[in-house]
Each structure stands twice: as structure tokens, then as C-alpha cells.
Amino acid sequence: MQTYIASRAALDDACQLIDRFGDNAAFEAAVRAEGARDRGNVLRFCHWRQIERVIVTLASAEPDGTVH
């Protein structure tokens, strides 16, 4: 699965979570997404779900998609 990174801010958020939480970074992004959903903040929910997918992509050792 290829992951689209919407903005530099999204990549920065993913990198900050990786630096702070290490292997638990994707879990932390999921927790933040659930918190946003519980508060009814759809935009932040979508943001943190995307960050979760970016973290999983960055953590993968295997290439994804076309390798040039």
C-alpha cells in the first residue's frame, strides 16, 4: 500500500512522534486520532490517522510501489 504524504507538516508530525515514542509512535498517533474523534474533531482525526499510516510506511524496511 502506498501512502500519500499531504504536507511537510504531516511528515514533521510523524518524525516527531518517531523521535519521542520510537516503536510506539504509530500507536501514539492512533491514540491521538481516537481522542480527536471522541471530541468530534473530524479534521484532527483524519490528520492523526494519516500520520499513523506515514509512520508505518517510514518504519517499513521493504520498498513500496515502483522502485526506480
N, CA, C and O atoms as a CHARMM CRD file, in Angstrom:
* protein
*
  272
    1    1 MET  N      0.83300  -1.17500   0.00000 PROA 1      0.00000
    2    1 MET  CA     0.00000   0.00000   0.00000 PROA 1      0.00000
    3    1 MET  C      0.88200   1.24400   0.00000 PROA 1      0.00000
    4    1 MET  O      1.76800   1.37900   0.84400 PROA 1      0.00000
    5    2 GLN  N      0.65000   2.12600  -0.91800 PROA 2      0.00000
    6    2 GLN  CA     1.39900   3.36700  -0.96600 PROA 2      0.00000
    7    2 GLN  C      0.70300   4.41300  -0.11000 PROA 2      0.00000
    8    2 GLN  O     -0.52600   4.48500  -0.06900 PROA 2      0.00000
    9    3 THR  N      1.50200   5.22000   0.57100 PROA 3      0.00000
   10    3 THR  CA     0.96500   6.25100   1.45200 PROA 3      0.00000
   11    3 THR  C      1.25500   7.61400   0.85800 PROA 3      0.00000
   12    3 THR  O      2.39000   7.92300   0.49500 PROA 3      0.00000
   13    4 TYR  N      0.22500   8.41300   0.76600 PROA 4      0.00000
   14    4 TYR  CA     0.35800   9.78400   0.28400 PROA 4      0.00000
   15    4 TYR  C      0.64700  10.67400   1.47900 PROA 4      0.00000
   16    4 TYR  O     -0.08300  10.64000   2.46900 PROA 4      0.00000
   17    5 ILE  N      1.70100  11.46900   1.39700 PROA 5      0.00000
   18    5 ILE  CA     2.04000  12.42100   2.45500 PROA 5      0.00000
   19    5 ILE  C      1.57200  13.78300   1.99000 PROA 5      0.00000
   20    5 ILE  O      2.12000  14.35400   1.04800 PROA 5      0.00000
   21    6 ALA  N      0.54400  14.30200   2.66500 PROA 6      0.00000
   22    6 ALA  CA    -0.15200  15.50000   2.20200 PROA 6      0.00000
   23    6 ALA  C      0.64300  16.78500   2.35600 PROA 6      0.00000
   24    6 ALA  O      0.47200  17.71800   1.57100 PROA 6      0.00000
   25    7 SER  N      1.50800  16.84300   3.35400 PROA 7      0.00000
   26    7 SER  CA     2.22000  18.10300   3.59100 PROA 7      0.00000
   27    7 SER  C      3.50400  17.85000   4.36500 PROA 7      0.00000
   28    7 SER  O      3.71700  16.77700   4.92900 PROA 7      0.00000
   29    8 ARG  N      4.33900  18.85700   4.37400 PROA 8      0.00000
   30    8 ARG  CA     5.56800  18.78200   5.15900 PROA 8      0.00000
   31    8 ARG  C      5.23100  18.69700   6.65100 PROA 8      0.00000
   32    8 ARG  O      5.93300  18.03200   7.41300 PROA 8      0.00000
   33    9 ALA  N      4.15400  19.37300   7.06300 PROA 9      0.00000
   34    9 ALA  CA     3.73300  19.33900   8.46400 PROA 9      0.00000
   35    9 ALA  C      3.37300  17.91400   8.88300 PROA 9      0.00000
   36    9 ALA  O      3.67100  17.50800  10.00600 PROA 9      0.00000
   37   10 ALA  N      2.73700  17.15400   7.99400 PROA 10     0.00000
   38   10 ALA  CA     2.38700  15.76700   8.29200 PROA 10     0.00000
   39   10 ALA  C      3.64900  14.93200   8.48800 PROA 10     0.00000
   40   10 ALA  O      3.72100  14.12400   9.41300 PROA 10     0.00000
   41   11 LEU  N      4.62300  15.12000   7.63700 PROA 11     0.00000
   42   11 LEU  CA     5.88300  14.39400   7.76500 PROA 11     0.00000
   43   11 LEU  C      6.60100  14.80000   9.04700 PROA 11     0.00000
   44   11 LEU  O      7.15900  13.95100   9.74200 PROA 11     0.00000
   45   12 ASP  N      6.59000  16.08600   9.36200 PROA 12     0.00000
   46   12 ASP  CA     7.21100  16.57400  10.60100 PROA 12     0.00000
   47   12 ASP  C      6.54600  15.95600  11.82900 PROA 12     0.00000
   48   12 ASP  O      7.23500  15.53200  12.75600 PROA 12     0.00000
   49   13 ASP  N      5.20800  15.90100  11.84400 PROA 13     0.00000
   50   13 ASP  CA     4.49300  15.29700  12.96900 PROA 13     0.00000
   51   13 ASP  C      4.86400  13.83000  13.11800 PROA 13     0.00000
   52   13 ASP  O      5.07000  13.34800  14.23200 PROA 13     0.00000
   53   14 ALA  N      4.94900  13.12400  12.00300 PROA 14     0.00000
   54   14 ALA  CA     5.32400  11.70800  12.05100 PROA 14     0.00000
   55   14 ALA  C      6.73700  11.54400  12.61000 PROA 14     0.00000
   56   14 ALA  O      6.97200  10.68700  13.46200 PROA 14     0.00000
   57   15 CYS  N      7.65700  12.34600  12.14400 PROA 15     0.00000
   58   15 CYS  CA     9.04500  12.25900  12.61200 PROA 15     0.00000
   59   15 CYS  C      9.16200  12.60600  14.09300 PROA 15     0.00000
   60   15 CYS  O      9.94000  11.98400  14.81600 PROA 15     0.00000
   61   16 GLN  N      8.39800  13.59100  14.54600 PROA 16     0.00000
   62   16 GLN  CA     8.41900  13.95700  15.96300 PROA 16     0.00000
   63   16 GLN  C      7.90900  12.81200  16.83300 PROA 16     0.00000
   64   16 GLN  O      8.47700  12.53800  17.89000 PROA 16     0.00000
   65   17 LEU  N      6.84900  12.14600  16.40000 PROA 17     0.00000
   66   17 LEU  CA     6.33600  11.02100  17.17100 PROA 17     0.00000
   67   17 LEU  C      7.34000   9.86800  17.18100 PROA 17     0.00000
   68   17 LEU  O      7.51600   9.21100  18.20700 PROA 17     0.00000
   69   18 ILE  N      7.99100   9.62200  16.06000 PROA 18     0.00000
   70   18 ILE  CA     9.00300   8.56400  15.99800 PROA 18     0.00000
   71   18 ILE  C     10.14900   8.88600  16.94200 PROA 18     0.00000
   72   18 ILE  O     10.62000   8.01000  17.66700 PROA 18     0.00000
   73   19 ASP  N     10.60200  10.13500  16.94100 PROA 19     0.00000
   74   19 ASP  CA    11.69500  10.53800  17.83500 PROA 19     0.00000
   75   19 ASP  C     11.30500  10.38300  19.30100 PROA 19     0.00000
   76   19 ASP  O     12.11800   9.96000  20.12300 PROA 19     0.00000
   77   20 ARG  N     10.07000  10.72200  19.62300 PROA 20     0.00000
   78   20 ARG  CA     9.63100  10.71800  21.02000 PROA 20     0.00000
   79   20 ARG  C      9.18400   9.33500  21.50800 PROA 20     0.00000
   80   20 ARG  O      9.45600   8.96700  22.65100 PROA 20     0.00000
   81   21 PHE  N      8.49900   8.56500  20.64700 PROA 21     0.00000
   82   21 PHE  CA     7.89600   7.31100  21.09100 PROA 21     0.00000
   83   21 PHE  C      8.52200   6.06200  20.47800 PROA 21     0.00000
   84   21 PHE  O      8.17600   4.94500  20.86100 PROA 21     0.00000
   85   22 GLY  N      9.43200   6.23900  19.53900 PROA 22     0.00000
   86   22 GLY  CA    10.11100   5.09000  18.94400 PROA 22     0.00000
   87   22 GLY  C      9.14700   4.11200  18.30700 PROA 22     0.00000
   88   22 GLY  O      8.31600   4.49100  17.48200 PROA 22     0.00000
   89   23 ASP  N      9.26200   2.84700  18.69500 PROA 23     0.00000
   90   23 ASP  CA     8.42800   1.79100  18.11000 PROA 23     0.00000
   91   23 ASP  C      6.93900   1.96400  18.41100 PROA 23     0.00000
   92   23 ASP  O      6.10000   1.35700  17.74600 PROA 23     0.00000
   93   24 ASN  N      6.61000   2.77500  19.39400 PROA 24     0.00000
   94   24 ASN  CA     5.20500   3.01300  19.76300 PROA 24     0.00000
   95   24 ASN  C      4.61000   4.25200  19.09000 PROA 24     0.00000
   96   24 ASN  O      3.51200   4.68000  19.44500 PROA 24     0.00000
   97   25 ALA  N      5.31900   4.82300  18.13500 PROA 25     0.00000
   98   25 ALA  CA     4.86500   6.06500  17.50100 PROA 25     0.00000
   99   25 ALA  C      3.53500   5.90000  16.77800 PROA 25     0.00000
  100   25 ALA  O      2.66500   6.76500  16.88600 PROA 25     0.00000
  101   26 ALA  N      3.36300   4.81600  16.04900 PROA 26     0.00000
  102   26 ALA  CA     2.09300   4.59800  15.33500 PROA 26     0.00000
  103   26 ALA  C      0.94900   4.42800  16.32600 PROA 26     0.00000
  104   26 ALA  O     -0.15800   4.91200  16.08700 PROA 26     0.00000
  105   27 PHE  N      1.20600   3.74500  17.43200 PROA 27     0.00000
  106   27 PHE  CA     0.18900   3.59500  18.47100 PROA 27     0.00000
  107   27 PHE  C     -0.19200   4.95500  19.05300 PROA 27     0.00000
  108   27 PHE  O     -1.37100   5.22800  19.27900 PROA 27     0.00000
  109   28 GLU  N      0.79500   5.79900  19.29200 PROA 28     0.00000
  110   28 GLU  CA     0.51700   7.14500  19.82200 PROA 28     0.00000
  111   28 GLU  C     -0.31900   7.96200  18.84000 PROA 28     0.00000
  112   28 GLU  O     -1.23200   8.68000  19.25000 PROA 28     0.00000
  113   29 ALA  N     -0.01700   7.85700  17.56100 PROA 29     0.00000
  114   29 ALA  CA    -0.81900   8.55800  16.55300 PROA 29     0.00000
  115   29 ALA  C     -2.25900   8.04200  16.57000 PROA 29     0.00000
  116   29 ALA  O     -3.20000   8.82500  16.43900 PROA 29     0.00000
  117   30 ALA  N     -2.43100   6.73500  16.73000 PROA 30     0.00000
  118   30 ALA  CA    -3.77500   6.15000  16.79600 PROA 30     0.00000
  119   30 ALA  C     -4.53000   6.64900  18.02200 PROA 30     0.00000
  120   30 ALA  O     -5.72500   6.93600  17.94400 PROA 30     0.00000
  121   31 VAL  N     -3.83800   6.75200  19.15200 PROA 31     0.00000
  122   31 VAL  CA    -4.46400   7.27400  20.37400 PROA 31     0.00000
  123   31 VAL  C     -4.90900   8.71700  20.16400 PROA 31     0.00000
  124   31 VAL  O     -6.00300   9.09900  20.58100 PROA 31     0.00000
  125   32 ARG  N     -4.06800   9.51400  19.52200 PROA 32     0.00000
  126   32 ARG  CA    -4.42600  10.91200  19.25400 PROA 32     0.00000
  127   32 ARG  C     -5.60400  11.00600  18.29200 PROA 32     0.00000
  128   32 ARG  O     -6.46200  11.87600  18.43800 PROA 32     0.00000
  129   33 ALA  N     -5.64300  10.11800  17.31800 PROA 33     0.00000
  130   33 ALA  CA    -6.76700  10.09100  16.37500 PROA 33     0.00000
  131   33 ALA  C     -8.06500   9.76000  17.10300 PROA 33     0.00000
  132   33 ALA  O     -9.08700  10.41200  16.88900 PROA 33     0.00000
  133   34 GLU  N     -8.02200   8.74800  17.96000 PROA 34     0.00000
  134   34 GLU  CA    -9.22200   8.36100  18.70200 PROA 34     0.00000
  135   34 GLU  C     -9.68700   9.49300  19.62100 PROA 34     0.00000
  136   34 GLU  O    -10.88700   9.73500  19.75100 PROA 34     0.00000
  137   35 GLY  N     -8.74200  10.18400  20.25500 PROA 35     0.00000
  138   35 GLY  CA    -9.10600  11.31500  21.10200 PROA 35     0.00000
  139   35 GLY  C     -9.79200  12.41300  20.31000 PROA 35     0.00000
  140   35 GLY  O    -10.78000  12.99200  20.76100 PROA 35     0.00000
  141   36 ALA  N     -9.26200  12.69800  19.12200 PROA 36     0.00000
  142   36 ALA  CA    -9.87900  13.71300  18.26700 PROA 36     0.00000
  143   36 ALA  C    -11.28100  13.28400  17.84400 PROA 36     0.00000
  144   36 ALA  O    -12.20300  14.09800  17.81500 PROA 36     0.00000
  145   37 ARG  N    -11.43600  12.00600  17.51900 PROA 37     0.00000
  146   37 ARG  CA   -12.75800  11.50300  17.12300 PROA 37     0.00000
  147   37 ARG  C    -13.73600  11.60500  18.28700 PROA 37     0.00000
  148   37 ARG  O    -14.89000  11.99000  18.10100 PROA 37     0.00000
  149   38 ASP  N    -13.27700  11.26400  19.48000 PROA 38     0.00000
  150   38 ASP  CA   -14.13700  11.33900  20.66100 PROA 38     0.00000
  151   38 ASP  C    -14.60300  12.77300  20.93300 PROA 38     0.00000
  152   38 ASP  O    -15.70100  12.99000  21.44400 PROA 38     0.00000
  153   39 ARG  N    -13.76200  13.74100  20.58800 PROA 39     0.00000
  154   39 ARG  CA   -14.11800  15.15900  20.76000 PROA 39     0.00000
  155   39 ARG  C    -14.91900  15.70500  19.57900 PROA 39     0.00000
  156   39 ARG  O    -15.34800  16.85900  19.59900 PROA 39     0.00000
  157   40 GLY  N    -15.12100  14.87400  18.54500 PROA 40     0.00000
  158   40 GLY  CA   -15.87400  15.29200  17.37400 PROA 40     0.00000
  159   40 GLY  C    -15.07600  16.13400  16.39000 PROA 40     0.00000
  160   40 GLY  O    -15.65600  16.81900  15.54800 PROA 40     0.00000
  161   41 ASN  N    -13.75400  16.08900  16.48800 PROA 41     0.00000
  162   41 ASN  CA   -12.88500  16.87400  15.61800 PROA 41     0.00000
  163   41 ASN  C    -12.44500  15.99500  14.43200 PROA 41     0.00000
  164   41 ASN  O    -11.41800  15.31800  14.48400 PROA 41     0.00000
  165   42 VAL  N    -13.23900  16.03000  13.38600 PROA 42     0.00000
  166   42 VAL  CA   -13.00500  15.16700  12.22500 PROA 42     0.00000
  167   42 VAL  C    -11.68200  15.50100  11.54100 PROA 42     0.00000
  168   42 VAL  O    -10.96800  14.59500  11.11300 PROA 42     0.00000
  169   43 LEU  N    -11.34900  16.76900  11.43300 PROA 43     0.00000
  170   43 LEU  CA   -10.11200  17.15200  10.74500 PROA 43     0.00000
  171   43 LEU  C     -8.88500  16.61700  11.46100 PROA 43     0.00000
  172   43 LEU  O     -7.97500  16.08700  10.82200 PROA 43     0.00000
  173   44 ARG  N     -8.84800  16.74900  12.78600 PROA 44     0.00000
  174   44 ARG  CA    -7.69100  16.24000  13.54100 PROA 44     0.00000
  175   44 ARG  C     -7.68200  14.70500  13.53400 PROA 44     0.00000
  176   44 ARG  O     -6.61500  14.09300  13.50400 PROA 44     0.00000
  177   45 PHE  N     -8.85800  14.09200  13.56200 PROA 45     0.00000
  178   45 PHE  CA    -8.93100  12.63800  13.46400 PROA 45     0.00000
  179   45 PHE  C     -8.27000  12.17200  12.17100 PROA 45     0.00000
  180   45 PHE  O     -7.42300  11.27800  12.18600 PROA 45     0.00000
  181   46 CYS  N     -8.65800  12.77900  11.05700 PROA 46     0.00000
  182   46 CYS  CA    -8.08900  12.40300   9.75300 PROA 46     0.00000
  183   46 CYS  C     -6.59000  12.67900   9.71200 PROA 46     0.00000
  184   46 CYS  O     -5.82800  11.88700   9.15900 PROA 46     0.00000
  185   47 HSD  N     -6.16600  13.79400  10.29300 PROA 47     0.00000
  186   47 HSD  CA    -4.74500  14.14500  10.33400 PROA 47     0.00000
  187   47 HSD  C     -3.94800  13.04900  11.05200 PROA 47     0.00000
  188   47 HSD  O     -2.95200  12.55700  10.52200 PROA 47     0.00000
  189   48 TRP  N     -4.38500  12.66800  12.25400 PROA 48     0.00000
  190   48 TRP  CA    -3.62500  11.68900  13.02900 PROA 48     0.00000
  191   48 TRP  C     -3.69200  10.30000  12.43100 PROA 48     0.00000
  192   48 TRP  O     -2.74800   9.52500  12.58100 PROA 48     0.00000
  193   49 ARG  N     -4.78600   9.96100  11.75300 PROA 49     0.00000
  194   49 ARG  CA    -4.85000   8.66900  11.05700 PROA 49     0.00000
  195   49 ARG  C     -3.83300   8.64900   9.91900 PROA 49     0.00000
  196   49 ARG  O     -3.17600   7.63700   9.68000 PROA 49     0.00000
  197   50 GLN  N     -3.71000   9.78200   9.21700 PROA 50     0.00000
  198   50 GLN  CA    -2.71300   9.85000   8.15000 PROA 50     0.00000
  199   50 GLN  C     -1.31000   9.73700   8.73400 PROA 50     0.00000
  200   50 GLN  O     -0.45400   9.05900   8.16600 PROA 50     0.00000
  201   51 ILE  N     -1.07300  10.39300   9.85700 PROA 51     0.00000
  202   51 ILE  CA     0.24000  10.33100  10.49500 PROA 51     0.00000
  203   51 ILE  C      0.56000   8.88300  10.86700 PROA 51     0.00000
  204   51 ILE  O      1.69300   8.43000  10.70500 PROA 51     0.00000
  205   52 GLU  N     -0.43400   8.17000  11.36000 PROA 52     0.00000
  206   52 GLU  CA    -0.24200   6.75600  11.69900 PROA 52     0.00000
  207   52 GLU  C      0.21700   5.96900  10.46800 PROA 52     0.00000
  208   52 GLU  O      1.14200   5.16200  10.56200 PROA 52     0.00000
  209   53 ARG  N     -0.41300   6.19500   9.33200 PROA 53     0.00000
  210   53 ARG  CA    -0.03000   5.48900   8.09600 PROA 53     0.00000
  211   53 ARG  C      1.36100   5.90800   7.62400 PROA 53     0.00000
  212   53 ARG  O      2.12200   5.07600   7.12900 PROA 53     0.00000
  213   54 VAL  N      1.69700   7.17800   7.77000 PROA 54     0.00000
  214   54 VAL  CA     3.03500   7.65000   7.38000 PROA 54     0.00000
  215   54 VAL  C      4.09400   6.97000   8.24300 PROA 54     0.00000
  216   54 VAL  O      5.13000   6.54600   7.73000 PROA 54     0.00000
  217   55 ILE  N      3.84600   6.86300   9.53900 PROA 55     0.00000
  218   55 ILE  CA     4.80500   6.22300  10.44300 PROA 55     0.00000
  219   55 ILE  C      5.01900   4.76600  10.05100 PROA 55     0.00000
  220   55 ILE  O      6.15600   4.29400  10.01700 PROA 55     0.00000
  221   56 VAL  N      3.95500   4.06400   9.76100 PROA 56     0.00000
  222   56 VAL  CA     4.07700   2.65500   9.34400 PROA 56     0.00000
  223   56 VAL  C      4.90400   2.56500   8.06500 PROA 56     0.00000
  224   56 VAL  O      5.74700   1.67700   7.93200 PROA 56     0.00000
  225   57 THR  N      4.66800   3.47500   7.12800 PROA 57     0.00000
  226   57 THR  CA     5.43400   3.48500   5.88000 PROA 57     0.00000
  227   57 THR  C      6.90700   3.77900   6.13800 PROA 57     0.00000
  228   57 THR  O      7.77700   3.11100   5.57900 PROA 57     0.00000
  229   58 LEU  N      7.19600   4.76800   6.97700 PROA 58     0.00000
  230   58 LEU  CA     8.58900   5.11600   7.27700 PROA 58     0.00000
  231   58 LEU  C      9.31200   3.99400   8.01100 PROA 58     0.00000
  232   58 LEU  O     10.52200   3.83100   7.85400 PROA 58     0.00000
  233   59 ALA  N      8.58400   3.22200   8.81000 PROA 59     0.00000
  234   59 ALA  CA     9.19400   2.14800   9.58600 PROA 59     0.00000
  235   59 ALA  C      9.45000   0.89300   8.75700 PROA 59     0.00000
  236   59 ALA  O     10.20900   0.01900   9.17500 PROA 59     0.00000
  237   60 SER  N      8.82900   0.79600   7.59700 PROA 60     0.00000
  238   60 SER  CA     8.96100  -0.39800   6.77100 PROA 60     0.00000
  239   60 SER  C     10.34600  -0.47000   6.13200 PROA 60     0.00000
  240   60 SER  O     10.84800   0.51700   5.59300 PROA 60     0.00000
  241   61 ALA  N     10.93900  -1.63100   6.19900 PROA 61     0.00000
  242   61 ALA  CA    12.25300  -1.84700   5.58400 PROA 61     0.00000
  243   61 ALA  C     12.13900  -2.22400   4.10900 PROA 61     0.00000
  244   61 ALA  O     13.12500  -2.17800   3.37400 PROA 61     0.00000
  245   62 GLU  N     10.94800  -2.59200   3.68600 PROA 62     0.00000
  246   62 GLU  CA    10.71700  -3.01500   2.31000 PROA 62     0.00000
  247   62 GLU  C     10.26000  -1.84500   1.45100 PROA 62     0.00000
  248   62 GLU  O      9.50400  -0.99200   1.91700 PROA 62     0.00000
  249   63 PRO  N     10.71300  -1.79600   0.19300 PROA 63     0.00000
  250   63 PRO  CA    10.22500  -0.74400  -0.70300 PROA 63     0.00000
  251   63 PRO  C      8.74300  -0.93400  -0.99900 PROA 63     0.00000
  252   63 PRO  O      8.23800  -2.05700  -1.02400 PROA 63     0.00000
  253   64 ASP  N      8.06600   0.16700  -1.22000 PROA 64     0.00000
  254   64 ASP  CA     6.63300   0.12800  -1.50000 PROA 64     0.00000
  255   64 ASP  C      6.39300   0.86300  -2.81100 PROA 64     0.00000
  256   64 ASP  O      6.78300   2.02200  -2.95600 PROA 64     0.00000
  257   65 GLY  N      5.76600   0.20900  -3.74500 PROA 65     0.00000
  258   65 GLY  CA     5.49900   0.84600  -5.02900 PROA 65     0.00000
  259   65 GLY  C      6.65800   0.63400  -5.98300 PROA 65     0.00000
  260   65 GLY  O      7.46600  -0.27800  -5.80700 PROA 65     0.00000
  261   66 THR  N      6.73000   1.47100  -6.97900 PROA 66     0.00000
  262   66 THR  CA     7.74400   1.34500  -8.01600 PROA 66     0.00000
  263   66 THR  C      9.09400   1.85200  -7.51800 PROA 66     0.00000
  264   66 THR  O      9.19600   2.93900  -6.94900 PROA 66     0.00000
  265   67 VAL  N     10.10800   1.05400  -7.74100 PROA 67     0.00000
  266   67 VAL  CA    11.47200   1.44700  -7.37600 PROA 67     0.00000
  267   67 VAL  C     12.19800   1.80700  -8.65900 PROA 67     0.00000
  268   67 VAL  O     12.30100   0.98700  -9.57200 PROA 67     0.00000
  269   68 HSD  N     12.70100   3.02700  -8.73000 PROA 68     0.00000
  270   68 HSD  CA    13.37500   3.48800  -9.95100 PROA 68     0.00000
  271   68 HSD  C     14.85400   3.31400  -9.84300 PROA 68     0.00000
  272   68 HSD  O     15.58500   3.64800 -10.77600 PROA 68     0.00000
